[in-house]
PDB file of C-alpha atoms in Angstrom:
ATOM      1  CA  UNK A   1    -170.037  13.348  40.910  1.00 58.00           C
ATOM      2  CA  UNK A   2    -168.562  11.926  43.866  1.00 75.00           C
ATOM      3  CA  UNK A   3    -168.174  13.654  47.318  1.00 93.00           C
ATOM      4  CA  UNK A   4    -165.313  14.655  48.857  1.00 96.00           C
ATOM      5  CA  UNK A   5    -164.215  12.525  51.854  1.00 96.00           C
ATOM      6  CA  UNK A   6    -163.336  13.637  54.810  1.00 94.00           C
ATOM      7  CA  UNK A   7    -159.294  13.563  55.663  1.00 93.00           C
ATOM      8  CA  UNK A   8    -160.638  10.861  58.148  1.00 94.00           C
ATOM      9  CA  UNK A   9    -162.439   9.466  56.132  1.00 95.00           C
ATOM     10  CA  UNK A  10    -158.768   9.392  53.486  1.00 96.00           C
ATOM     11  CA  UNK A  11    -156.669   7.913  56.269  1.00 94.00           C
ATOM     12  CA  UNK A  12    -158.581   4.948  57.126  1.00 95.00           C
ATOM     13  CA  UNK A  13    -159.955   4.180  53.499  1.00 96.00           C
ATOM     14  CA  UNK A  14    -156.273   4.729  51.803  1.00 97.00           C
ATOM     15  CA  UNK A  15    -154.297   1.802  51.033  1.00 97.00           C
ATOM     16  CA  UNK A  16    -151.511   0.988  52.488  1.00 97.00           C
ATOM     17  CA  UNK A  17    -148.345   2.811  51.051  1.00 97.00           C
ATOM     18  CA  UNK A  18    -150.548   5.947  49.568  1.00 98.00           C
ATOM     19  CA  UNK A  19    -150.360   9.357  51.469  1.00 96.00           C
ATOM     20  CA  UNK A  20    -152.478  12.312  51.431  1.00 95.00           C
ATOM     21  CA  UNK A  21    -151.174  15.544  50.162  1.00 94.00           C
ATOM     22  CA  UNK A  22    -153.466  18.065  49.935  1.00 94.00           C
ATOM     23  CA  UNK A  23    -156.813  17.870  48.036  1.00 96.00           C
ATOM     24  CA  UNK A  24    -154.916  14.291  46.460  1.00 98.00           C
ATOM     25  CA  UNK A  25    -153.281  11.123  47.561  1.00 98.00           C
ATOM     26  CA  UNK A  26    -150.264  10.033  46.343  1.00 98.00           C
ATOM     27  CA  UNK A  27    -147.726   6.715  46.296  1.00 98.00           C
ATOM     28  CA  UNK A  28    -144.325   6.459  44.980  1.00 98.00           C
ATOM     29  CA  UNK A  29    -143.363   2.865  43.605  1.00 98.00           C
ATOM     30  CA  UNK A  30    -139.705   1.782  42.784  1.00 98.00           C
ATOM     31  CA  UNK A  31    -138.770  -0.405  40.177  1.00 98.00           C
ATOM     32  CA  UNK A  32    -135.313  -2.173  39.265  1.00 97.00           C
ATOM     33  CA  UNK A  33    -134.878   0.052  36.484  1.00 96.00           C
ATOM     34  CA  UNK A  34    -136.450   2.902  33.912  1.00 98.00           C
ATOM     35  CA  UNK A  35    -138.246   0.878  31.695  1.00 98.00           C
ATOM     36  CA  UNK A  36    -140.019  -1.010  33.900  1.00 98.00           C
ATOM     37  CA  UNK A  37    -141.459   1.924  35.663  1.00 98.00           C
ATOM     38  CA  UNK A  38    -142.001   3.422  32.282  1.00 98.00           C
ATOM     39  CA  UNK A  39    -144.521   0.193  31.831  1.00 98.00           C
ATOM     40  CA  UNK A  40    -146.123   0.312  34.465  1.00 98.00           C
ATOM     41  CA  UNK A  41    -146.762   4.404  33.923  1.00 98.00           C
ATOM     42  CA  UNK A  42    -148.233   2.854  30.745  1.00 98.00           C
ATOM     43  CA  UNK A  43    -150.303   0.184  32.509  1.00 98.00           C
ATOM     44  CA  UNK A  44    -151.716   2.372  34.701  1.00 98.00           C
ATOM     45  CA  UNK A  45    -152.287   5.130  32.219  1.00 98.00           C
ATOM     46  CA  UNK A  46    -154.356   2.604  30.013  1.00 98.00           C
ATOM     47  CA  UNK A  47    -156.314   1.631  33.524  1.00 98.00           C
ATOM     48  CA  UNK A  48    -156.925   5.710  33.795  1.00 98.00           C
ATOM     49  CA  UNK A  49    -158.327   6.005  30.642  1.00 97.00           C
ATOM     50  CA  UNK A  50    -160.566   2.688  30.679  1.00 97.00           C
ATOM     51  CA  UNK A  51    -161.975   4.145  34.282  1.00 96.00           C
ATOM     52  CA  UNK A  52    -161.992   7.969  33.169  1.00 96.00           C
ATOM     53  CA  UNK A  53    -160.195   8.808  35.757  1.00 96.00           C
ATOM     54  CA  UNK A  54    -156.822   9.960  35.057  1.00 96.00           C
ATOM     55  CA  UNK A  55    -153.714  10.706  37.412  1.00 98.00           C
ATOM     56  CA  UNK A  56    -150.527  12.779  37.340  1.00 98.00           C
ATOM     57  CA  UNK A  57    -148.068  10.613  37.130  1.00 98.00           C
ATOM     58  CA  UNK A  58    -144.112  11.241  37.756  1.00 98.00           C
ATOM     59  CA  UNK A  59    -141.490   8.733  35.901  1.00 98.00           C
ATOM     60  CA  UNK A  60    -137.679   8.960  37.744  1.00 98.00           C
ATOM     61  CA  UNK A  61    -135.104   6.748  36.832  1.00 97.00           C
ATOM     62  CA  UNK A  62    -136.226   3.929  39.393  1.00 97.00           C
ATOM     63  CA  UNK A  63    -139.489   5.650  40.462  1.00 98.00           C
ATOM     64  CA  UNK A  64    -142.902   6.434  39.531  1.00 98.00           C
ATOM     65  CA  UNK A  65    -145.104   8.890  41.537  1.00 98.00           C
ATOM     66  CA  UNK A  66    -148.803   8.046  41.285  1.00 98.00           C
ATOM     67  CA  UNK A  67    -151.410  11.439  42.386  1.00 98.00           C
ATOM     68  CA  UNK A  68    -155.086  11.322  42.393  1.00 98.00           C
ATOM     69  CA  UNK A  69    -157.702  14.015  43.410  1.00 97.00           C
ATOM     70  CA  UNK A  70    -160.865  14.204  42.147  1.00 96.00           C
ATOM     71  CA  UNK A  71    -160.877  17.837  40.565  1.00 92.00           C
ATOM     72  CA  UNK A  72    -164.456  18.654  40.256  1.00 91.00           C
ATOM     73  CA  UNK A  73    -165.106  17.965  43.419  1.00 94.00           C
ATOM     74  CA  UNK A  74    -161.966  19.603  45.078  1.00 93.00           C
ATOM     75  CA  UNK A  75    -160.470  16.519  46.745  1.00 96.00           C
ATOM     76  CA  UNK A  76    -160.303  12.742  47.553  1.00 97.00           C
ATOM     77  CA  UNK A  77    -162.949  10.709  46.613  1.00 97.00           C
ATOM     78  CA  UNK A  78    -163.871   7.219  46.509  1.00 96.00           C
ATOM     79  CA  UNK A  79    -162.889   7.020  43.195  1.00 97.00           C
ATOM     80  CA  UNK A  80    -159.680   8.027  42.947  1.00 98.00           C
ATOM     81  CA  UNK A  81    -159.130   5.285  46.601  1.00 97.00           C
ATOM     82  CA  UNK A  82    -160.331   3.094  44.248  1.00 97.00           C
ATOM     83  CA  UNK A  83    -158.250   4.058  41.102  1.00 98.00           C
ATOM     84  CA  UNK A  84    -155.245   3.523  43.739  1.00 98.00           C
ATOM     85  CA  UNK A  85    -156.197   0.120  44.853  1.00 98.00           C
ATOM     86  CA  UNK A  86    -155.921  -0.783  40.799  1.00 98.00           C
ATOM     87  CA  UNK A  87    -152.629   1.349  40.919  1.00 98.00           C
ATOM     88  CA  UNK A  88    -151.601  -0.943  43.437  1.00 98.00           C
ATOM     89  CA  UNK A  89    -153.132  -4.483  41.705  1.00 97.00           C
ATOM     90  CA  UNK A  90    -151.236  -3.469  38.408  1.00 97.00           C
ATOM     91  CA  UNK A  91    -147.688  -3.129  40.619  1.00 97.00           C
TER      92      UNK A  91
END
């Protein structure tokens, strides 16, 4: 299991657009219109499940709301940084 970073440690390693919130970090992307952001939920839910890492993820009408913390360790870790880098590759 990974360890918990530091909120520190979050802010400098985040990428840009993601935010922390709480024990997770969390980005909001807008799209054009539903379906697209309903793909890319789906693109990034088949990227979850190939890394075994899996997010919450929120679809609106022209938004989709990304969240990653690392439950078993009780926060951020590097994975889920790097889990939003690939979020952020796949948009």
């Amino acid at each position: 299991m990974s360890d918990v970073l530091t909120d520190d440690e979050v802010d400098r390693r985040a990428p840009d657009g993601w935010a922390r919130d709480g024990d997770a970090i969390t980005r909001t992307y807008e799209f054009d219109d539903y379906l697209a952001g309903v793909a890319f939920a789906t693109d990034v839910a088949e990227v979850a499940e190939e890394e075994f890492h899996h997010p919450a993820i929120e679809i609106g009408y022209e938004t989709v709301t990304v969240t990653f913390t690392t439950h078993e360790a009780g926060g951020v870790t590097g994975q889920d940084l790097e889990m939003a880098e690939l979020c952020d590759e796949l948009f």
